[in-house]
Tab-separated table of C-alpha atoms in Angstrom:
chain	number	residue	atom	x	y	z
Y	27	UNK	CA	248.442	156.203	162.190
Y	28	UNK	CA	249.671	153.817	159.509
Y	29	UNK	CA	252.088	151.077	160.518
Y	30	UNK	CA	254.800	152.283	158.142
Y	31	UNK	CA	254.616	155.805	159.619
Y	32	UNK	CA	255.082	154.451	163.140
Y	33	UNK	CA	257.941	152.229	161.967
Y	34	UNK	CA	259.622	155.217	160.286
Y	35	UNK	CA	259.251	157.320	163.443
Y	36	UNK	CA	260.538	154.449	165.599
Y	37	UNK	CA	263.625	154.176	163.385
Y	38	UNK	CA	264.195	157.933	163.535
Y	39	UNK	CA	263.777	158.043	167.332
Y	40	UNK	CA	266.110	155.064	167.782
Y	41	UNK	CA	268.656	156.765	165.521
Y	42	UNK	CA	268.638	159.879	167.670
Y	43	UNK	CA	267.093	162.112	164.997
Y	44	UNK	CA	266.307	165.577	166.379
Y	45	UNK	CA	262.628	165.856	167.368
Y	46	UNK	CA	261.742	162.317	166.260
Y	47	UNK	CA	260.955	161.139	169.779
Y	48	UNK	CA	258.473	163.979	170.307
Y	49	UNK	CA	256.812	163.298	166.927
Y	50	UNK	CA	256.579	159.587	167.748
Y	51	UNK	CA	255.110	160.270	171.166
Y	52	UNK	CA	252.508	162.601	169.653
Y	53	UNK	CA	251.694	160.035	166.966
Y	54	UNK	CA	251.192	157.066	169.286
Y	55	UNK	CA	249.923	158.799	172.439
Y	56	UNK	CA	246.228	158.573	171.585
Y	57	UNK	CA	246.557	154.930	170.604
Y	58	UNK	CA	248.436	154.113	173.811
Y	59	UNK	CA	245.842	156.052	175.814
Y	60	UNK	CA	243.078	154.030	174.144
Y	61	UNK	CA	244.872	150.807	175.063
Y	62	UNK	CA	245.274	152.037	178.637
Y	63	UNK	CA	241.611	153.011	178.922
Y	64	UNK	CA	240.625	149.613	177.589
Y	65	UNK	CA	242.905	147.872	180.081
Y	66	UNK	CA	241.570	149.998	182.917
Y	67	UNK	CA	237.944	149.128	182.045
Y	68	UNK	CA	238.858	145.530	182.842
Y	69	UNK	CA	240.037	146.508	186.325
Y	70	UNK	CA	237.899	146.706	189.441
Y	71	UNK	CA	236.008	149.922	190.094
Y	72	UNK	CA	237.845	152.431	192.250
Y	73	UNK	CA	241.228	151.453	190.833
Y	74	UNK	CA	243.842	153.981	191.926
Y	75	UNK	CA	245.870	153.849	188.710
Y	76	UNK	CA	244.578	156.173	185.992
Y	77	UNK	CA	244.922	155.638	182.206
Y	78	UNK	CA	247.151	158.706	181.780
Y	79	UNK	CA	249.502	157.472	184.487
Y	80	UNK	CA	249.506	154.024	182.870
Y	81	UNK	CA	250.436	155.512	179.469
Y	82	UNK	CA	253.210	157.597	181.022
Y	83	UNK	CA	254.598	154.586	182.874
Y	84	UNK	CA	254.428	152.455	179.715
Y	85	UNK	CA	256.230	155.122	177.748
Y	86	UNK	CA	258.996	155.291	180.366
Y	87	UNK	CA	259.396	151.521	180.359
Y	88	UNK	CA	259.516	151.158	176.582
Y	89	UNK	CA	261.406	154.324	175.715
Y	90	UNK	CA	261.468	154.263	171.900
Y	91	UNK	CA	264.816	156.023	171.805
Y	92	UNK	CA	266.467	153.141	173.648
Y	93	UNK	CA	264.717	150.291	171.814
Y	94	UNK	CA	265.502	148.591	168.548
Y	95	UNK	CA	261.918	148.501	167.298
Y	96	UNK	CA	261.418	146.407	164.209
Y	97	UNK	CA	257.906	147.616	163.376
Y	98	UNK	CA	254.551	148.731	164.731
Y	99	UNK	CA	253.707	145.207	165.938
Y	100	UNK	CA	256.912	145.017	167.937
Y	101	UNK	CA	256.342	148.430	169.545
Y	102	UNK	CA	252.671	147.900	170.453
Y	103	UNK	CA	253.388	144.330	171.583
Y	104	UNK	CA	255.983	145.759	173.966
Y	105	UNK	CA	253.451	148.378	175.086
Y	106	UNK	CA	250.877	145.657	175.825
Y	107	UNK	CA	253.458	143.671	177.808
Y	108	UNK	CA	254.483	146.793	179.730
Y	109	UNK	CA	250.825	147.521	180.595
Y	110	UNK	CA	250.438	143.959	181.799
Y	111	UNK	CA	253.547	144.215	183.997
Y	112	UNK	CA	252.484	147.581	185.423
Y	113	UNK	CA	249.005	146.296	186.290
Y	114	UNK	CA	250.456	143.114	187.814
Y	115	UNK	CA	253.005	145.109	189.842
Y	116	UNK	CA	250.222	147.414	191.009
Y	117	UNK	CA	248.093	144.426	192.021
Y	118	UNK	CA	251.003	142.854	193.903
Y	119	UNK	CA	251.627	146.089	195.821
Y	120	UNK	CA	247.938	146.342	196.723
Y	121	UNK	CA	247.844	142.709	197.805
Y	122	UNK	CA	250.943	143.212	199.934
Y	123	UNK	CA	249.391	146.317	201.513
Y	124	UNK	CA	246.263	144.384	202.404
Y	125	UNK	CA	248.206	141.245	203.343
Y	126	UNK	CA	246.147	139.165	200.976
Y	127	UNK	CA	242.781	140.451	202.178
Y	128	UNK	CA	241.731	141.726	198.757
Y	129	UNK	CA	242.431	140.751	195.191
Y	130	UNK	CA	242.853	142.879	192.118
Y	131	UNK	CA	240.115	141.844	189.686
Y	132	UNK	CA	239.951	141.829	185.916
Y	133	UNK	CA	236.721	140.972	184.145
Y	134	UNK	CA	236.588	138.924	180.988
Y	135	UNK	CA	232.885	139.576	180.450
Y	136	UNK	CA	233.451	141.249	177.080
Y	137	UNK	CA	234.815	138.057	175.566
Y	138	UNK	CA	232.843	136.469	172.767
Y	139	UNK	CA	232.875	132.770	173.716
Y	140	UNK	CA	230.429	131.070	175.968
Y	141	UNK	CA	232.325	130.646	179.185
Y	142	UNK	CA	231.307	131.441	182.726
Y	143	UNK	CA	231.497	135.196	183.259
Y	144	UNK	CA	233.622	135.789	186.302
Y	145	UNK	CA	236.075	138.276	187.685
Y	146	UNK	CA	239.615	137.008	187.413
Y	147	UNK	CA	242.563	137.961	189.553
Y	148	UNK	CA	245.067	139.851	187.362
Y	149	UNK	CA	247.896	137.940	189.045
Y	150	UNK	CA	246.242	134.620	188.176
Y	151	UNK	CA	245.799	135.770	184.569
Y	152	UNK	CA	249.436	136.836	184.396
Y	153	UNK	CA	250.716	133.558	185.864
Y	154	UNK	CA	248.529	131.527	183.511
Y	155	UNK	CA	249.671	133.627	180.552
Y	156	UNK	CA	253.311	133.020	181.504
Y	157	UNK	CA	252.667	129.269	181.514
Y	158	UNK	CA	250.839	129.491	178.183
Y	159	UNK	CA	253.809	131.412	176.732
Y	160	UNK	CA	256.117	128.585	177.802
Y	161	UNK	CA	253.889	126.095	175.986
Y	162	UNK	CA	252.922	128.150	172.934
Y	163	UNK	CA	254.347	131.616	172.388
Y	164	UNK	CA	252.010	132.457	169.510
Y	165	UNK	CA	248.906	131.784	171.607
Y	166	UNK	CA	250.309	133.949	174.395
Y	167	UNK	CA	251.011	136.769	171.936
Y	168	UNK	CA	247.456	136.555	170.584
Y	169	UNK	CA	246.083	136.826	174.131
Y	170	UNK	CA	248.403	139.699	174.955
Y	171	UNK	CA	247.406	141.682	171.879
Y	172	UNK	CA	243.688	140.895	172.185
Y	173	UNK	CA	243.295	141.202	175.964
Y	174	UNK	CA	245.926	143.700	177.084
Y	175	UNK	CA	246.187	145.797	173.898
Y	176	UNK	CA	242.464	145.384	173.078
Y	177	UNK	CA	243.164	144.715	169.403
Y	178	UNK	CA	240.430	143.267	167.230
Y	179	UNK	CA	240.791	139.876	165.539
Y	180	UNK	CA	241.601	141.668	162.273
Y	181	UNK	CA	244.161	144.035	163.860
Y	182	UNK	CA	245.828	141.124	165.648
Y	183	UNK	CA	245.949	139.143	162.402
Y	184	UNK	CA	247.601	142.070	160.591
Y	185	UNK	CA	250.033	142.657	163.437
Y	186	UNK	CA	251.058	138.996	163.582
Y	187	UNK	CA	250.911	138.400	159.824
Y	188	UNK	CA	248.331	135.633	160.262
Y	189	UNK	CA	244.889	135.060	158.799
Y	190	UNK	CA	241.910	136.286	160.842
Y	191	UNK	CA	240.626	132.700	160.964
Y	192	UNK	CA	243.898	131.532	162.551
Y	193	UNK	CA	243.823	134.344	165.108
Y	194	UNK	CA	240.174	133.610	165.939
Y	195	UNK	CA	240.952	129.905	166.402
Y	196	UNK	CA	244.034	130.694	168.536
Y	197	UNK	CA	242.064	133.249	170.574
Y	198	UNK	CA	239.228	130.790	171.260
Y	199	UNK	CA	241.618	128.013	172.252
Y	200	UNK	CA	243.838	130.274	174.376
Y	201	UNK	CA	240.892	131.738	176.312
Y	202	UNK	CA	239.525	128.274	177.030
Y	203	UNK	CA	243.006	127.115	178.095
Y	204	UNK	CA	243.450	130.132	180.378
Y	205	UNK	CA	240.008	129.720	181.957
Y	206	UNK	CA	240.661	126.052	182.661
Y	207	UNK	CA	244.160	126.726	184.003
Y	208	UNK	CA	242.943	129.483	186.310
Y	209	UNK	CA	240.028	127.335	187.564
Y	210	UNK	CA	242.411	124.465	188.365
Y	211	UNK	CA	244.788	126.701	190.313
Y	212	UNK	CA	242.287	128.518	192.517
């Protein structure tokens, strides 16, 4: 769905327009489900959280009727952050249940830079991303959109109103920074 259509539906839902919330949900459901499936592919096999449940939880956390959504980027950025928080919360609950015996894993093997392919703990990724956000918010947003929302370089560039070259450079630097940070804090 086009960005302006989503923005129009977000405005209508936020304004309490009759039926707008249902139309918005129908319009963005498949896209949110695709983001959830992409996020779930990065999780360990046998994960107990399903993509449909993740989408439903995201939708509850970012209720469009209660938000002041500026545009498509704002909405899907919030969705990516909500997915991240849900997956981190899920990992923390699992870790607490196992008393630290097991770790929730996320693979970064689909990344396109030459870095060691390893499974990364979703909690370690989240903590590193929080630190990156404190140092450079734009880099953290690029990572969030690329990794958690599974947006392409071009989609991320459009969403952030940047050139694809800038997003690619930020993405490369941010991934290297995250890998180094996570390695240092293991």
